[in-house]
């Protein structure tokens, strides 16, 4: 046990470069990803929408520079099929090779299938963060390999993650060497609430639901100490990298894709919202009912934490190329009927909206949700003045 623990001994300190990379995660990207995820509809395992979501994910990873080429040796996108109720569904697995321990993996996972509703919180929130993380860390050298995985079949009983553990993790002798499984499931928060806390989940016996507690108590406990070590690093990251916007609260892993790994004696931790939404698994699990700013705050810290877990380089002399954050603006939905949302990464900005004749029809400050229900149909142009820079976007009102 002592020898095992020493493998995980790791001194943690604030790393400015980890913060700089995490700061490149963009609120506007989170908003766009969540909106697109919503527009994909109800992504029930094996459905057309579920397959469309897989293609959407694959296209995202490709746009970040990962490849579906079967001959590639790094930055590879792969899929794993499994069947559910006579239909086929797929997990998507994206691998970035480590520099020092290429055969030892940090797995970052979050399911993309949904049930009954569009699942923007459960689990568009985790998916959006994982996509941003994959985009930001693609060119960052890490000592350990990273796998970004979006499982399907989670809602039917962890089918995708179980298939992955059974056929891929345990499909070789010896089995795949996993340093850590870090699962993000339902980190969307509650619209209108003060979402300033998050559950950092470690291995142990969960307290609820009590029906599952007895089941999980039978899972191996030999990996609990290592899980605790990584969870402590994760919790520290919320203090180190987030200026207290979201504070960590200890909890236990349960009812998500880390459980098949835990049962397989792999080390698991996870994130889960503290203010528990009542919308998951309902048609009301929509963008409007969750908190995209909370997703952004959690995503930034998670991106810093993954750099600790995979031991990212603390030098900029690698192959990475960090671009400074630029002023960005996105408008959605577009066309719009009633409320126009602004995806913007700044807190202070001035908005003016002009109609197609050039007449000023709206002016406000720091307003990310503009009521346009009184506007008549047509094209408009929105100007945002941010830190002395001016950005403009067109949008259409259509009722
Ligand atoms: Zn979920």
XYZ file of C-alpha atoms and ligand atoms in Angstrom:
400
model
C 0.000 0.000 0.000
C 2.773 2.416 0.883
C 4.588 1.603 -2.342
C 1.408 2.136 -4.312
C 0.770 5.473 -2.662
C 4.247 6.690 -3.433
C 3.416 6.283 -7.112
C 0.830 8.982 -6.621
C 2.790 11.298 -4.383
C 2.738 14.610 -6.092
C 3.416 18.055 -4.815
C 0.956 20.609 -5.994
C 1.523 24.272 -6.363
C -0.049 27.078 -8.288
C 1.344 27.131 -11.822
C 0.864 30.380 -13.691
C 1.080 28.691 -17.067
C -1.697 26.240 -16.103
C -3.819 29.253 -15.221
C -2.930 31.001 -18.496
C -3.991 27.956 -20.512
C -7.196 27.538 -18.474
C -8.008 31.205 -19.068
C -8.171 30.475 -22.809
C -11.398 28.570 -22.216
C -14.085 30.880 -23.577
C -17.562 31.631 -22.282
C -18.677 32.243 -25.868
C -17.489 28.769 -26.893
C -19.277 27.165 -23.936
C -22.483 28.992 -24.909
C -22.178 27.961 -28.543
C -21.442 24.319 -27.690
C -24.386 24.135 -25.282
C -26.719 25.717 -27.853
C -25.595 23.334 -30.585
C -25.932 20.394 -28.183
C -29.495 21.526 -27.406
C -30.307 21.814 -31.107
C -29.291 18.173 -31.652
C -32.496 17.190 -29.829
C -33.176 14.159 -27.659
C -30.073 12.004 -28.082
C -31.436 8.679 -26.862
C -28.897 5.868 -27.193
C -29.101 4.331 -30.675
C -31.386 7.027 -32.110
C -30.699 9.111 -35.222
C -30.154 12.142 -32.970
C -27.666 10.116 -30.932
C -25.722 9.264 -34.098
C -25.920 12.899 -35.230
C -24.438 13.950 -31.894
C -21.573 11.496 -32.418
C -20.870 13.102 -35.825
C -21.088 16.573 -34.269
C -18.533 15.553 -31.635
C -16.228 14.025 -34.230
C -16.402 17.188 -36.347
C -15.534 19.301 -33.306
C -12.459 17.216 -32.470
C -11.380 17.332 -36.135
C -11.780 21.126 -36.141
C -9.424 21.311 -33.135
C -6.765 19.377 -35.059
C -7.379 15.765 -34.020
C -7.605 13.176 -36.786
C -9.710 10.170 -37.779
C -6.827 8.807 -39.862
C -6.265 5.172 -38.861
C -2.526 5.473 -39.536
C -2.018 8.464 -37.234
C 0.229 7.834 -34.230
C -1.032 10.743 -32.104
C -4.067 13.018 -31.663
C -6.247 10.185 -32.881
C -10.047 10.003 -32.873
C -11.503 6.510 -32.575
C -14.941 5.077 -32.015
C -16.252 2.014 -30.255
C -19.613 0.550 -31.191
C -21.933 -1.346 -28.904
C -25.520 -2.415 -29.259
C -28.487 -1.432 -27.170
C -31.953 -2.782 -27.775
C -31.011 -3.968 -31.280
C -29.523 -0.598 -32.240
C -25.929 0.509 -32.554
C -24.403 3.412 -30.662
C -20.832 4.634 -30.395
C -18.385 5.963 -27.838
C -15.888 8.507 -29.141
C -12.304 8.277 -27.880
C -9.662 10.927 -28.542
C -6.080 10.164 -27.520
C -3.215 12.580 -27.009
C 0.131 10.886 -26.352
C 2.186 11.582 -23.261
C 5.851 12.530 -23.498
C 7.174 10.437 -20.601
C 4.535 7.784 -19.878
C 2.785 7.262 -23.231
C 1.181 4.009 -22.068
C -0.373 5.423 -18.906
C -3.627 7.299 -19.324
C -5.552 10.078 -17.684
C -9.124 9.578 -18.889
C -11.417 12.608 -19.013
C -14.950 11.448 -19.691
C -18.538 12.604 -19.897
C -21.516 10.984 -21.619
C -23.269 12.605 -24.582
C -26.439 10.524 -24.764
C -29.559 12.053 -23.231
C -32.971 10.759 -22.278
C -36.437 12.357 -22.651
C -34.987 15.868 -23.178
C -32.088 17.592 -24.936
C -29.949 17.135 -21.797
C -28.202 20.476 -21.899
C -27.222 20.107 -18.242
C -27.138 16.264 -18.245
C -24.703 16.092 -19.894
C -24.179 18.873 -22.421
C -22.381 20.687 -19.607
C -19.706 18.006 -19.205
C -19.418 17.558 -22.981
C -18.882 21.302 -23.570
C -16.086 21.417 -20.981
C -14.368 18.319 -22.372
C -14.459 19.775 -25.900
C -12.949 23.064 -24.756
C -10.302 21.157 -22.797
C -9.409 19.048 -25.839
C -9.098 22.215 -27.915
C -6.848 23.970 -25.383
C -4.583 21.069 -24.456
C -4.050 19.611 -27.936
C -0.579 21.108 -28.326
C 0.388 21.152 -24.658
C 2.961 18.436 -23.906
C 1.890 16.254 -20.955
C 3.960 13.525 -19.312
C 0.976 11.156 -19.221
C -1.264 10.355 -22.171
C -4.763 11.814 -22.082
C -7.931 10.219 -23.442
C -10.949 12.456 -23.901
C -13.945 10.128 -24.045
C -17.618 10.833 -24.644
C -19.612 7.731 -23.776
C -23.062 6.856 -25.038
C -25.563 4.558 -23.321
C -25.017 6.145 -19.912
C -28.707 6.716 -19.278
C -29.583 3.052 -19.922
C -27.163 1.868 -17.213
C -23.586 2.932 -18.064
C -23.597 0.757 -21.203
C -20.931 2.651 -23.158
C -18.463 2.940 -20.301
C -19.017 -0.703 -19.324
C -18.359 -1.786 -22.928
C -15.191 0.324 -22.917
C -13.896 -1.205 -19.674
C -14.782 -4.754 -20.715
C -13.535 -4.694 -24.299
C -10.816 -2.057 -24.402
C -9.418 -1.474 -20.887
C -9.482 -5.208 -20.166
C -9.063 -6.179 -23.817
C -5.282 -6.434 -23.527
C -2.916 -8.362 -21.249
C -1.959 -6.674 -19.046
C -4.961 -4.388 -19.007
C -4.707 -0.715 -19.972
C -2.695 1.285 -17.470
C -4.963 4.031 -16.148
C -3.608 6.739 -13.859
C -6.963 8.384 -13.290
C -10.547 8.561 -14.538
C -12.007 12.070 -14.225
C -15.720 12.117 -15.035
C -17.818 15.228 -15.677
C -21.545 14.577 -15.539
C -24.164 17.251 -14.846
C -22.185 20.358 -14.013
C -24.749 22.810 -15.419
C -26.228 24.279 -12.255
C -29.631 25.865 -11.863
C -30.732 28.994 -13.761
C -31.228 31.933 -11.436
C -29.543 30.239 -8.442
C -26.256 31.269 -6.869
C -24.194 28.414 -8.293
C -21.036 28.905 -6.269
C -20.304 25.355 -5.060
C -19.416 22.064 -6.695
C -19.218 18.466 -5.517
C -15.747 16.975 -5.974
C -16.394 13.260 -5.898
C -13.968 10.623 -4.676
C -14.140 6.892 -4.240
C -15.851 5.601 -1.123
C -19.320 4.623 -0.108
C -21.874 7.140 -1.325
C -24.544 8.288 1.072
C -27.331 8.433 -1.486
C -29.253 6.947 -3.008
C -29.170 4.449 -0.154
C -30.301 1.656 -2.489
C -27.029 1.975 -4.408
C -24.832 2.554 -1.354
C -24.909 -1.132 -0.442
C -23.978 -2.091 -4.026
C -21.072 0.315 -4.196
C -19.862 -0.858 -0.803
C -18.967 -4.145 -2.516
C -16.647 -2.389 -4.994
C -12.879 -2.599 -4.357
C -11.552 -0.212 -1.734
C -7.865 -0.682 -2.609
C -8.078 2.291 -4.979
C -9.764 4.657 -2.506
C -6.583 6.240 -1.134
C -5.327 7.140 -4.609
C -8.741 8.544 -5.495
C -8.602 10.669 -2.358
C -5.170 12.015 -3.384
C -6.401 13.105 -6.814
C -9.613 14.503 -5.364
C -7.563 16.640 -2.974
C -5.638 18.012 -5.962
C -8.947 18.747 -7.693
C -10.359 20.512 -4.653
C -7.164 22.544 -4.250
C -7.507 23.636 -7.859
C -10.854 25.263 -7.073
C -9.039 27.356 -4.495
C -5.920 28.001 -6.581
C -7.369 28.699 -10.019
C -10.809 30.179 -9.639
C -10.599 33.164 -7.281
C -13.297 31.551 -5.147
C -16.051 31.791 -7.786
C -16.925 28.144 -7.159
C -15.940 26.367 -3.917
C -15.392 22.619 -3.650
C -17.451 20.310 -1.431
C -16.443 16.661 -0.872
C -18.725 13.949 -2.152
C -18.578 10.379 -3.475
C -18.651 8.877 -6.937
C -21.948 7.213 -7.835
C -24.332 6.557 -10.721
C -22.164 7.635 -13.640
C -19.526 6.412 -16.081
C -16.706 6.127 -13.536
C -18.444 3.204 -11.796
C -17.404 0.459 -14.290
C -13.813 1.741 -13.898
C -14.088 1.760 -10.112
C -15.378 -1.788 -10.142
C -12.366 -2.650 -12.321
C -10.093 -1.232 -9.592
C -9.177 1.890 -11.577
C -8.862 5.206 -9.756
C -11.808 7.535 -10.256
C -12.980 11.011 -9.325
C -15.667 13.309 -10.685
C -17.483 16.608 -10.668
C -21.183 17.079 -10.033
C -23.276 20.209 -9.510
C -23.982 21.258 -5.904
C -27.294 23.005 -6.613
C -29.071 19.989 -7.991
C -31.240 20.712 -11.000
C -34.699 19.130 -11.169
C -34.603 19.140 -14.983
C -32.304 16.228 -15.999
C -34.157 13.370 -17.728
C -36.995 15.778 -18.561
C -37.895 17.753 -21.676
C -37.084 20.874 -19.632
C -33.336 20.118 -19.416
C -32.759 23.118 -21.681
C -30.252 25.915 -22.038
C -32.620 28.361 -20.343
C -32.879 26.200 -17.220
C -29.180 25.887 -16.478
C -26.289 28.279 -15.850
C -23.692 28.580 -18.661
C -21.508 30.851 -16.506
C -21.215 28.081 -13.905
C -20.160 25.661 -16.685
C -17.507 28.172 -17.740
C -16.187 28.619 -14.177
C -16.087 24.872 -13.556
C -14.505 24.243 -16.954
C -11.644 26.613 -16.306
C -10.715 24.908 -13.032
C -11.138 21.445 -14.559
C -8.709 22.462 -17.317
C -6.153 23.548 -14.729
C -6.703 20.313 -12.775
C -6.148 18.091 -15.818
C -2.773 19.758 -16.336
C -1.852 18.688 -12.798
C -3.214 15.155 -13.333
C -1.386 14.604 -16.634
C 1.645 16.710 -15.581
C 1.577 19.293 -18.330
C 4.773 21.073 -19.195
C 5.505 24.223 -17.242
C 7.556 25.571 -20.105
C 6.243 27.394 -23.162
C 9.138 25.993 -25.183
C 7.114 22.989 -26.280
C 5.212 22.740 -29.502
C 2.258 24.637 -28.151
C 1.245 27.979 -29.429
C -0.867 29.991 -27.023
C -2.817 32.728 -28.682
C -3.857 35.652 -26.537
C -7.529 35.756 -25.772
C -9.242 38.064 -28.209
C -12.522 39.841 -27.853
C -15.215 37.513 -29.093
C -18.926 37.809 -29.460
C -21.609 35.350 -30.469
C -25.353 35.847 -30.667
C -27.943 33.112 -30.226
C -30.439 31.944 -31.074
C -30.267 33.451 -34.525
C -32.911 33.966 -35.898
C -34.429 35.037 -32.592
C -38.012 35.511 -31.383
C -37.905 36.870 -27.856
C -34.582 36.796 -25.992
C -31.249 37.303 -27.687
C -28.313 35.904 -25.710
C -24.813 37.306 -25.994
C -21.843 34.989 -25.780
C -19.186 37.337 -24.537
C -16.125 36.822 -22.376
C -16.113 40.176 -20.660
C -18.281 41.500 -17.845
C -18.255 45.163 -18.880
C -19.509 46.178 -22.293
C -21.860 48.585 -24.027
C -24.474 47.351 -26.456
C -26.219 49.243 -29.225
C -28.545 47.706 -31.794
C -29.451 49.269 -35.130
C -32.173 48.184 -37.542
C -31.582 47.756 -41.274
C -32.272 51.452 -41.904
C -29.514 52.427 -39.454
C -31.882 53.601 -36.735
C -30.778 52.975 -33.115
C -33.404 50.705 -31.536
C -31.738 49.544 -28.322
C -28.966 50.535 -25.975
C -27.837 48.826 -22.739
C -24.836 48.025 -20.570
C -23.466 44.627 -19.444
C -26.646 42.922 -20.574
C -26.192 39.323 -21.763
C -29.895 38.699 -22.402
C -31.750 41.248 -24.499
C -35.508 41.213 -24.852
C -36.225 41.717 -28.570
C -39.846 40.559 -28.467
C -41.056 44.061 -29.351
C -38.772 44.251 -32.417
C -40.387 43.772 -35.805
C -39.173 41.052 -38.176
C -35.999 41.863 -40.039
C -32.238 42.117 -39.900
C -30.422 44.001 -37.145
C -26.837 44.762 -36.324
C -25.517 44.654 -32.772
C -22.424 46.635 -31.805
C -20.611 45.750 -28.602
C -17.991 48.092 -27.236
C -15.629 46.000 -25.105
C -12.456 47.386 -23.531
C -12.196 50.060 -26.196
C -12.642 47.490 -28.973
C -15.756 47.347 -31.091
C -17.231 44.102 -32.409
C -20.372 43.773 -34.493
C -22.675 40.873 -35.352
C -25.817 40.652 -37.442
C -28.941 38.891 -36.263
C -32.432 38.309 -37.566
C -35.729 38.683 -35.752
C -38.280 36.225 -37.090
C -41.598 35.490 -35.391
Zn -25.639 12.251 -16.741
